[in-house]
PDB file of C-alpha atoms and ligand atoms in Angstrom:
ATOM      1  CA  UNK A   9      10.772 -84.891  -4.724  1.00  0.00           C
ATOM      2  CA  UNK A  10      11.272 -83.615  -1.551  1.00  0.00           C
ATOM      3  CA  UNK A  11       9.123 -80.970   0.473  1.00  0.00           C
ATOM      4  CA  UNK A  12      11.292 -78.158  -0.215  1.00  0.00           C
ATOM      5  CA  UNK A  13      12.224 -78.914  -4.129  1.00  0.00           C
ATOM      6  CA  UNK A  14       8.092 -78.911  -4.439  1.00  0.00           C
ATOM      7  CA  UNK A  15       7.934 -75.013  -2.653  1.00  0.00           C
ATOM      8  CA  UNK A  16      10.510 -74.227  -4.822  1.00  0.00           C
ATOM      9  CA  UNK A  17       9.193 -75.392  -8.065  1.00  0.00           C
ATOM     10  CA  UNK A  18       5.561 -73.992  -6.807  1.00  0.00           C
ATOM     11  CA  UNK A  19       7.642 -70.654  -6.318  1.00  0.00           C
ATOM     12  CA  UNK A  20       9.676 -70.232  -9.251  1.00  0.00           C
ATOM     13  CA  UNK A  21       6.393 -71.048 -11.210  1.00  0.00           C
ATOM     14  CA  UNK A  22       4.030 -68.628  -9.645  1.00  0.00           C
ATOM     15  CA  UNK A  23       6.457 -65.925 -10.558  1.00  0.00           C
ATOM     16  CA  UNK A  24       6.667 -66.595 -14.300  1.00  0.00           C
ATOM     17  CA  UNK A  25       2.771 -67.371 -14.241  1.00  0.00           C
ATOM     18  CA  UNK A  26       2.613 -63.784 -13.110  1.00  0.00           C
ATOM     19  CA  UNK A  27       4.945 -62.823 -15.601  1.00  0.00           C
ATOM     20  CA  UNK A  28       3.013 -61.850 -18.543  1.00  0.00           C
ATOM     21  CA  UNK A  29       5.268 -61.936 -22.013  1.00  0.00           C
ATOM     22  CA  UNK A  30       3.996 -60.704 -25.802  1.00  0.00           C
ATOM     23  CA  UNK A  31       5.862 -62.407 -28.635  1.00  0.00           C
ATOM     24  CA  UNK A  32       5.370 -60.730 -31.776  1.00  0.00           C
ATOM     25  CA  UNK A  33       7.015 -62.512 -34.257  1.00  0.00           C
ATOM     26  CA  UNK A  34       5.851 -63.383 -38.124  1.00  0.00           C
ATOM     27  CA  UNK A  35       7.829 -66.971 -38.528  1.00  0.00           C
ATOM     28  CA  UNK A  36       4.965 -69.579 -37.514  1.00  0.00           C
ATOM     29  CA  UNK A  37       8.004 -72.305 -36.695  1.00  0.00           C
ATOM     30  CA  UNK A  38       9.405 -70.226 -34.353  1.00  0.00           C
ATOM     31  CA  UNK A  39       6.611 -68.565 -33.053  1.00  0.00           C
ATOM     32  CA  UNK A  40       4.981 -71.753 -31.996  1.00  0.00           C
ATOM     33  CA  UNK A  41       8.907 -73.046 -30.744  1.00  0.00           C
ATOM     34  CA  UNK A  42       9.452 -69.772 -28.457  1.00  0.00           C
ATOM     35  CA  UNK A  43       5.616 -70.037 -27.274  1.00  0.00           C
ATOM     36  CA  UNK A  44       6.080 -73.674 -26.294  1.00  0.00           C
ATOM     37  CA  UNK A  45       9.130 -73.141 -24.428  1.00  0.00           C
ATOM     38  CA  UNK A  46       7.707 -69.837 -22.847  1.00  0.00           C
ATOM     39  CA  UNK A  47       4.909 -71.669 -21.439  1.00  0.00           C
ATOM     40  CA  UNK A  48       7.033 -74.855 -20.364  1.00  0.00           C
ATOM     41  CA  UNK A  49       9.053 -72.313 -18.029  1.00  0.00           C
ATOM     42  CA  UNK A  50       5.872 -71.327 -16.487  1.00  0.00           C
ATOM     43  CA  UNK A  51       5.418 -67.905 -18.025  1.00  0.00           C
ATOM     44  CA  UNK A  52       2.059 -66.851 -19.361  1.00  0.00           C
ATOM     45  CA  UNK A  53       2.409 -66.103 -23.041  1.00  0.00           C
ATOM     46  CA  UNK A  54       0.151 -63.754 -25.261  1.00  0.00           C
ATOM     47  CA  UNK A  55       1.144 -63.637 -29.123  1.00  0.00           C
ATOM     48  CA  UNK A  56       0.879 -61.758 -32.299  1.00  0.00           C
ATOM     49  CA  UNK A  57       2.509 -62.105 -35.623  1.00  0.00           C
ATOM     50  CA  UNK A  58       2.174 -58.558 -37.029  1.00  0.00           C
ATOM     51  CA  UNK A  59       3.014 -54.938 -35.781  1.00  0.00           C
ATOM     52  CA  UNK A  60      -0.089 -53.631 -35.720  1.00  0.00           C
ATOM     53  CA  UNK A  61      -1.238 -56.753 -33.494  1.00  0.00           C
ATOM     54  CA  UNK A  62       1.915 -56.190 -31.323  1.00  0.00           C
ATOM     55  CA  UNK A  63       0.391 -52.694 -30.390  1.00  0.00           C
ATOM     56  CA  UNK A  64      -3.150 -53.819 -30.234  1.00  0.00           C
ATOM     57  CA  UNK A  65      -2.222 -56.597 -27.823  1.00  0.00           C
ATOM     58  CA  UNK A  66      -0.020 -54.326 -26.078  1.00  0.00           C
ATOM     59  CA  UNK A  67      -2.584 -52.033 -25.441  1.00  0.00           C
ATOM     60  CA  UNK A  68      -5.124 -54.758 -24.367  1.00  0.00           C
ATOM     61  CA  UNK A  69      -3.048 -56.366 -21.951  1.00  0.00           C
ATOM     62  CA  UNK A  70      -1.529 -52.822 -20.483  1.00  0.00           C
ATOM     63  CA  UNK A  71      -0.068 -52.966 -17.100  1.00  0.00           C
ATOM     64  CA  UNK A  72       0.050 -56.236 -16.684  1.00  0.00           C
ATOM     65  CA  UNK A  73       2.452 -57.009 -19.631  1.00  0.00           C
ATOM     66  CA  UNK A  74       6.040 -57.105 -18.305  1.00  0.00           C
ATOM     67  CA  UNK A  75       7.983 -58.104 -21.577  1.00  0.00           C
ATOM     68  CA  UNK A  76       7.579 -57.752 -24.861  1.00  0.00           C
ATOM     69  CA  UNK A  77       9.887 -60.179 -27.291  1.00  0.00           C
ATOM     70  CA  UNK A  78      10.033 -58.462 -30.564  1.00  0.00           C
ATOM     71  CA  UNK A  79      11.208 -59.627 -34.226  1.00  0.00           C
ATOM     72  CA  UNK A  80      11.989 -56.869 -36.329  1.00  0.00           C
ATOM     73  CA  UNK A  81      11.453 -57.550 -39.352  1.00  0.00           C
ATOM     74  CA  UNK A  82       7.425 -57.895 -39.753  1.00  0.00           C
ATOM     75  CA  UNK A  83       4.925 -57.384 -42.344  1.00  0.00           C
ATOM     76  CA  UNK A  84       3.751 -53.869 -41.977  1.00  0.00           C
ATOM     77  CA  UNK A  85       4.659 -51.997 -39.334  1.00  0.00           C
ATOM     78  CA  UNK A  86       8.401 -53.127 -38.881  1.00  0.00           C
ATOM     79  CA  UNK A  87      10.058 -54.307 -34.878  1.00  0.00           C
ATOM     80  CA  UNK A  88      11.427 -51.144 -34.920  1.00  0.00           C
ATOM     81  CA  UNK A  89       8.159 -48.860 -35.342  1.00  0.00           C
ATOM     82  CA  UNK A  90       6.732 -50.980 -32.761  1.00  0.00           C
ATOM     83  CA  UNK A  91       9.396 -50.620 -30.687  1.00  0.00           C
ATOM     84  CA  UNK A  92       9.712 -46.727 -31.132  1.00  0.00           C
ATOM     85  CA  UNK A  93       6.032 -46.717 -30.332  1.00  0.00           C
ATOM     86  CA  UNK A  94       5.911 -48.565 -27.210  1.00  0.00           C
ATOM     87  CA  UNK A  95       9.036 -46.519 -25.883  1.00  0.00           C
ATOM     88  CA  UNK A  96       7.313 -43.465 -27.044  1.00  0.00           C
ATOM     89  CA  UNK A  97       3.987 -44.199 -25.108  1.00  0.00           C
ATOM     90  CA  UNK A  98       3.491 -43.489 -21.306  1.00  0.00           C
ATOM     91  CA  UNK A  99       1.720 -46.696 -20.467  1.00  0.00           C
ATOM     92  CA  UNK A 100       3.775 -48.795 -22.209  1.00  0.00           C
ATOM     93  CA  UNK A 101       7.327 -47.001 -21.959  1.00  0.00           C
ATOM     94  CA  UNK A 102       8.922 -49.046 -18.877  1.00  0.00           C
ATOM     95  CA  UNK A 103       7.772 -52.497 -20.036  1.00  0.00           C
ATOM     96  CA  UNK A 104      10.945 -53.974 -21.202  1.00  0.00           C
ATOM     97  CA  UNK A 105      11.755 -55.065 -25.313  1.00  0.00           C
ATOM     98  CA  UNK A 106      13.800 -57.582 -26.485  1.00  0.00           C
ATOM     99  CA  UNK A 107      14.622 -57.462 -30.420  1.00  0.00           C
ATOM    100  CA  UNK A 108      14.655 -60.850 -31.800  1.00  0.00           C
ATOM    101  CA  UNK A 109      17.033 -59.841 -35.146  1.00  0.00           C
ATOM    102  CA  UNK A 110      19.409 -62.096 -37.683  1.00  0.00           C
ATOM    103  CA  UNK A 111      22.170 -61.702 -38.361  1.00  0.00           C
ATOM    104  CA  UNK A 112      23.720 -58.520 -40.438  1.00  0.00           C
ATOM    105  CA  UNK A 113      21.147 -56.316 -38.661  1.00  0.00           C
ATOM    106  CA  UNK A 114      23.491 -54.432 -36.643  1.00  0.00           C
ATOM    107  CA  UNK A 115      22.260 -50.985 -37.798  1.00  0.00           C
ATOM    108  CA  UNK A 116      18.844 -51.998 -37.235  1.00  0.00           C
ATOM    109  CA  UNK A 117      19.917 -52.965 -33.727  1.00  0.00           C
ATOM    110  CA  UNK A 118      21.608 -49.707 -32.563  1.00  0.00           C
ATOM    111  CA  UNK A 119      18.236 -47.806 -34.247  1.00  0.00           C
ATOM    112  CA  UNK A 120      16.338 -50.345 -31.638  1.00  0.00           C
ATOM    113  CA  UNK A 121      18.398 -49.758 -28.999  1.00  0.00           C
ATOM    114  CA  UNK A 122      18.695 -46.005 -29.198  1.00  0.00           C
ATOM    115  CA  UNK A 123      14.903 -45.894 -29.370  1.00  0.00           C
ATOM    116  CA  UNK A 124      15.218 -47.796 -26.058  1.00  0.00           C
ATOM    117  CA  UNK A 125      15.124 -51.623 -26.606  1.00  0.00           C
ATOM    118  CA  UNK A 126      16.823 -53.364 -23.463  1.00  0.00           C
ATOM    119  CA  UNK A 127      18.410 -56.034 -25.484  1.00  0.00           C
ATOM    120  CA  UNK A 128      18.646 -58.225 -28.664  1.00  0.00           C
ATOM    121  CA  UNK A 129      18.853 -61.521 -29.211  1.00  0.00           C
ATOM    122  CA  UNK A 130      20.583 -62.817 -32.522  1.00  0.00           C
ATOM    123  CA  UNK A 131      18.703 -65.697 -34.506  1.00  0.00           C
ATOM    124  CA  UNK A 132      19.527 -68.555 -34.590  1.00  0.00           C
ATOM    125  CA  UNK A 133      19.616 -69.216 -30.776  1.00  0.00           C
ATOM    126  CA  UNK A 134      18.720 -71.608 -28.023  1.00  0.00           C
ATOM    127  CA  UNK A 135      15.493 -71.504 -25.613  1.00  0.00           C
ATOM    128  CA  UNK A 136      17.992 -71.506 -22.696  1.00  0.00           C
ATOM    129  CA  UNK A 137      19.894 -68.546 -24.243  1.00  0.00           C
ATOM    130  CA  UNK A 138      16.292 -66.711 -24.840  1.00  0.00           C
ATOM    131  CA  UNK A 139      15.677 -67.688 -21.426  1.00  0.00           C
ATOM    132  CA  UNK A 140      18.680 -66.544 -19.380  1.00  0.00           C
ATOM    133  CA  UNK A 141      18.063 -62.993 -21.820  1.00  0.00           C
ATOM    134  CA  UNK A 142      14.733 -63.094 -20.770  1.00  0.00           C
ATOM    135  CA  UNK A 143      15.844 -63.316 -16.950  1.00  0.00           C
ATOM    136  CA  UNK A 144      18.012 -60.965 -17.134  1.00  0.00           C
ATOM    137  CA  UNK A 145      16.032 -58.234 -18.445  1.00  0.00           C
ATOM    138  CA  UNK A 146      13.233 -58.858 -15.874  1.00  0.00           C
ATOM    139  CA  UNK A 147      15.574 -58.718 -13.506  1.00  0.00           C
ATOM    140  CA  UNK A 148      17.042 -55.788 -13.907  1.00  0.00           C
ATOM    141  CA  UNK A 149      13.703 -53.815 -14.791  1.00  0.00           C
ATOM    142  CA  UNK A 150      12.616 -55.409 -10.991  1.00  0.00           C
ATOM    143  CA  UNK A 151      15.527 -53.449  -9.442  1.00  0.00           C
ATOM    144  CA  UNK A 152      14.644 -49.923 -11.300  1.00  0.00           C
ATOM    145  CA  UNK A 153      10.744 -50.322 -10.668  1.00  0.00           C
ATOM    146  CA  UNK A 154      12.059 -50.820  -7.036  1.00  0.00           C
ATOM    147  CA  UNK A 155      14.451 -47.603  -6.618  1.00  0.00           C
ATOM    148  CA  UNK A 156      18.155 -48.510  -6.194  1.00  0.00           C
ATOM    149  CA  UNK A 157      18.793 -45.654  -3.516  1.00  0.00           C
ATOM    150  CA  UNK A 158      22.425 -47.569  -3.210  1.00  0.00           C
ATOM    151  CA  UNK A 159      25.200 -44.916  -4.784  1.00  0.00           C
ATOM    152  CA  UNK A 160      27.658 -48.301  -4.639  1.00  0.00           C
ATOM    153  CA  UNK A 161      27.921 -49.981  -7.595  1.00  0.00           C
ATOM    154  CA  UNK A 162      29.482 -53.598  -6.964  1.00  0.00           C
ATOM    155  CA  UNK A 163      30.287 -55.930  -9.845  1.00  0.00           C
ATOM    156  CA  UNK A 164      32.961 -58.368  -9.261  1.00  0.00           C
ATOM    157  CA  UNK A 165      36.058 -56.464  -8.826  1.00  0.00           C
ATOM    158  CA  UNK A 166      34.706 -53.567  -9.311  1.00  0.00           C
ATOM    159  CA  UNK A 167      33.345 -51.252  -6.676  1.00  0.00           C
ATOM    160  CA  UNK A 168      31.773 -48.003  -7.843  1.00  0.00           C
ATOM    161  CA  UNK A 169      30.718 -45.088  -5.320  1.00  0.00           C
ATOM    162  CA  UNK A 170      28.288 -42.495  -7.676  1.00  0.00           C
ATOM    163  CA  UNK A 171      28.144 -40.419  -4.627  1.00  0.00           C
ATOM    164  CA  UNK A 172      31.723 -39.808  -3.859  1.00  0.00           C
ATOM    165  CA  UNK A 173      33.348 -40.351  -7.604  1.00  0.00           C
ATOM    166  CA  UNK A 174      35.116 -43.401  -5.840  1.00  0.00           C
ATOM    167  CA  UNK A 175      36.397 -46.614  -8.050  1.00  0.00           C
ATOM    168  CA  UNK A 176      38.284 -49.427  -6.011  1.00  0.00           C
ATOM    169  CA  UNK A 177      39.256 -52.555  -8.185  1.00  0.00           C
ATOM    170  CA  UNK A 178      39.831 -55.318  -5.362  1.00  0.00           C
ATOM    171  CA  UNK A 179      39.936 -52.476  -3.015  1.00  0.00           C
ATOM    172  CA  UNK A 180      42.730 -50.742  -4.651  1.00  0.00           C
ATOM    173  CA  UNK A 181      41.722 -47.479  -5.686  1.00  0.00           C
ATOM    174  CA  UNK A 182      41.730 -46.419  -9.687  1.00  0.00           C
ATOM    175  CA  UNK A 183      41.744 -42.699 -10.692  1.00  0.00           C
ATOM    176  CA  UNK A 184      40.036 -41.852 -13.623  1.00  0.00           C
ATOM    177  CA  UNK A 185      38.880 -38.755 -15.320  1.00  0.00           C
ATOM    178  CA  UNK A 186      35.161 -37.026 -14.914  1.00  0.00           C
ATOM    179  CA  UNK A 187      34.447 -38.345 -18.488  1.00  0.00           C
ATOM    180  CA  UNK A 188      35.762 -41.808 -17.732  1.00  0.00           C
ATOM    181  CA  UNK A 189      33.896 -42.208 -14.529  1.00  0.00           C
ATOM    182  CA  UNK A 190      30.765 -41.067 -16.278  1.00  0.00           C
ATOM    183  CA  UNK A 191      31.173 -44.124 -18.740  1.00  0.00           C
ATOM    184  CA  UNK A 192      31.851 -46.588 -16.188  1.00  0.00           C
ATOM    185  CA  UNK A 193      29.401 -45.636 -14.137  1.00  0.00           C
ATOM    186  CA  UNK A 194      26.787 -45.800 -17.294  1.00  0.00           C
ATOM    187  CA  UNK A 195      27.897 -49.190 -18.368  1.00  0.00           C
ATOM    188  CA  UNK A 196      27.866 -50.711 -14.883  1.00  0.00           C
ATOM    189  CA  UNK A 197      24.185 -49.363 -13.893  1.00  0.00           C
ATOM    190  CA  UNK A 198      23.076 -51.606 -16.176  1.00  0.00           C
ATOM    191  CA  UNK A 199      25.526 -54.597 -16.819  1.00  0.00           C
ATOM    192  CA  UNK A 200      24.549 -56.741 -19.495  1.00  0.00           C
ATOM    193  CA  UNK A 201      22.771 -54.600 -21.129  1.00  0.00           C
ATOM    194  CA  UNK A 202      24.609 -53.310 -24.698  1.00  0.00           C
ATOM    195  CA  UNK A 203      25.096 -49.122 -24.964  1.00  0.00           C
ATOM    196  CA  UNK A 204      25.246 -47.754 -28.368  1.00  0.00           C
ATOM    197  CA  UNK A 205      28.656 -45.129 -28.900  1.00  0.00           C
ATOM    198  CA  UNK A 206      25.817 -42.069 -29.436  1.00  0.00           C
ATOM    199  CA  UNK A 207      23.574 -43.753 -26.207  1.00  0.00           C
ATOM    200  CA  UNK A 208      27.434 -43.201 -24.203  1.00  0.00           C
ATOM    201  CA  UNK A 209      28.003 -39.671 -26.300  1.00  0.00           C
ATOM    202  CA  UNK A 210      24.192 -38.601 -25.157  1.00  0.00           C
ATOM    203  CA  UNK A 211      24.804 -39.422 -21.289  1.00  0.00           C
ATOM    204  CA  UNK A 212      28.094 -38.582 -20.482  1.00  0.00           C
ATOM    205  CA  UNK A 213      28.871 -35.826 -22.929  1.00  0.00           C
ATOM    206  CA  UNK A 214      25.263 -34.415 -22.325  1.00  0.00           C
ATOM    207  CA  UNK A 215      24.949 -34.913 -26.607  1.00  0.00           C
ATOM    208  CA  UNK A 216      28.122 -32.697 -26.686  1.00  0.00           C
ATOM    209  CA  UNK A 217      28.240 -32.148 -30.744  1.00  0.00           C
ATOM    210  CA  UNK A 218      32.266 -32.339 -31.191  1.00  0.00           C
ATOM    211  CA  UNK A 219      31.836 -35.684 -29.310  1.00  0.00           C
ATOM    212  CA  UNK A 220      32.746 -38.317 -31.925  1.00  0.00           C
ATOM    213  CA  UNK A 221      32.080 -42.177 -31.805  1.00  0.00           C
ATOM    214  CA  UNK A 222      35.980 -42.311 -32.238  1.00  0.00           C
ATOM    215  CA  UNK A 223      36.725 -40.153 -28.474  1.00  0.00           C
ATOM    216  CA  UNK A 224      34.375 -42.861 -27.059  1.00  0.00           C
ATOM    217  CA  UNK A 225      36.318 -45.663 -28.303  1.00  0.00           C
ATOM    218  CA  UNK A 226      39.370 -44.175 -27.082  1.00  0.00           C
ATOM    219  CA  UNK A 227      37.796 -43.262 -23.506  1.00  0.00           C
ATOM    220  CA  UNK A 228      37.410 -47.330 -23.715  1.00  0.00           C
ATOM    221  CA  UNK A 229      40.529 -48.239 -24.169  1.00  0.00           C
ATOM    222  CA  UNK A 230      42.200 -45.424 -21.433  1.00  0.00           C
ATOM    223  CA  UNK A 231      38.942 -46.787 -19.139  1.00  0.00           C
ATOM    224  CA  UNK A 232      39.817 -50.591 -19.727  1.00  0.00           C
ATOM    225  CA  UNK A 233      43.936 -50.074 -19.146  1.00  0.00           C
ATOM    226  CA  UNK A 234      43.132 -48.112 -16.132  1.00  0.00           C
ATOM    227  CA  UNK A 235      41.451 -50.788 -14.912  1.00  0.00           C
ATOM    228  CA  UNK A 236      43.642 -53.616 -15.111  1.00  0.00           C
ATOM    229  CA  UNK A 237      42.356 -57.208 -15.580  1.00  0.00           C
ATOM    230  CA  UNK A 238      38.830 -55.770 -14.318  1.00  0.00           C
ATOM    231  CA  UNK A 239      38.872 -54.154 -17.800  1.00  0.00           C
ATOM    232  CA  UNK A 240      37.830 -57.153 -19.887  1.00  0.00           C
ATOM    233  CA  UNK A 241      34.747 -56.846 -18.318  1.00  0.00           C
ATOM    234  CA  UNK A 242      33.861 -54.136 -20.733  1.00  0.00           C
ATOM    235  CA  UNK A 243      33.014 -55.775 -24.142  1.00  0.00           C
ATOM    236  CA  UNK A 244      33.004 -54.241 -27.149  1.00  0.00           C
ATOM    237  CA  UNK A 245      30.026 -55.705 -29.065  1.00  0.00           C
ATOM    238  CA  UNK A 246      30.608 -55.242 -32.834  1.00  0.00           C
ATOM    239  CA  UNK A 247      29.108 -53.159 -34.983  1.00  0.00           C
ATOM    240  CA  UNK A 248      26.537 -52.225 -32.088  1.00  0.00           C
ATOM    241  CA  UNK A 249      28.907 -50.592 -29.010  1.00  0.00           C
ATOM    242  CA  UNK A 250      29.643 -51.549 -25.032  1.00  0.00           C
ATOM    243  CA  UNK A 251      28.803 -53.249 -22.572  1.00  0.00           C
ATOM    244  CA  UNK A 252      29.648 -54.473 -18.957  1.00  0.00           C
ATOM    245  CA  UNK A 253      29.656 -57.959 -18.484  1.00  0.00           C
ATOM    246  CA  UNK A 254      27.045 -59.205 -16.586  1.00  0.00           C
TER     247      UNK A 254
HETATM  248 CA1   CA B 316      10.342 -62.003 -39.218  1.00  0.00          CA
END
């Protein structure tokens, strides 16, 4: 190992080992799996296998938790109270949730989401997959705790000016209308991250009532043709709603 491969390693550890995570999860298996693999990555890893521990330890550990990986189905208090309660809480409000869920719990996940989880994970899946997830999210809470003043939005193709209602795909420019600009703009200020149709209805249509999750679908598809092969960047995610490709 060579001088700069030991730096490295040293770095990329000291950030997870300052990167506090609470798993709540009631499955002993995986709880001890996700908790070994957690700590094998560097990250410093606090655990609890009930709701009502979730909050406790969430409490304990305040501003120095940064994550919080969440199953939802629990004795007691449910993922979803606990996730309602830490989004509902000032301290605790900006630390990021991930929803650890099986399968056939898509209306579960859209509740989580709309109460403000940042992401889900579907069970069965792999470390690496948790992990990426896991990277993701932190990085993307990093860049709002640090106050994007940028009103460019670049992702791939896809150049978005917030300021000047601008969209260039490969510097061509795209017209769209106010309300499709709105949901492209709203899906790509947070790529990878999965909008519900009434989290899109809330923001763009300001929680118009007459706005159905049918008109959003359709803004999709006039948003995706408009935007040529750049479109496929927008995913529908099943049962749940959008996203923009990370
Ligand atoms: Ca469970």
């Amino acid at each position: 190992m060579n001088a700069t491969t030991v730096t490295q390693r040293l770095r990329s550890q000291q950030i997870n080992t300052d990167t506090n995570i609470l798993l709540v999860e009631d499955e002993q298996d995986l709880l001890e799996l996700l908790r070994y693999n957690l700590t094998r990555e560097g990250f410093s890893v606090q655990t609890a296998m009930t709701g009502e521990d979730g909050l406790k330890k969430a409490r304990e550990i305040g501003k120095q938790l940064d994550l919080v990986l969440l199953d939802l189905m629990l004795p007691g208090i449910d993922g979803l109270e606990v996730c309602r309660t830490l989004k509902g809480r000032d301290h605790t409000a900006g630390i990021p949730v991930i929803m650890l869920t099986a399968k056939g719990e898509e209306s579960d996940i859209v509740k989580g989401l709309e109460y403000g989880a940042d992401d889900y994970i579907t069970k069965p899946f792999s470390p690496r997959v948790l992990l990426a997830r896991i990277n993701a999210v932190l990085r993307r809470s990093e860049g709002e705790a640090q106050g994007n003043d940028s009103s460019v939005i670049q992702i791939g193709s896809v150049q978005i000016d917030t300021d000047r209602h601008e969209v260039l795909v490969k510097g061509e420019p795209v017209t769209l209308t106010a309300t499709e600009f709105k949901l492209l703009s709203l899906l790509a200020s947070k790529a990878g991250r999965v909008f519900t149709r009434q989290q899109i209805i809330e923001t763009i249509h300001e929680g118009y009532a007459a706005v159905t999750d049918r008109s959003v679908d359709v803004q999709v598809v006039s948003l995706r043709r408009k935007l040529g092969e750049a479109g496929r960047s927008i995913e529908t995610v099943r049962g749940v709603g959008y996203r923009f490709r990370d």
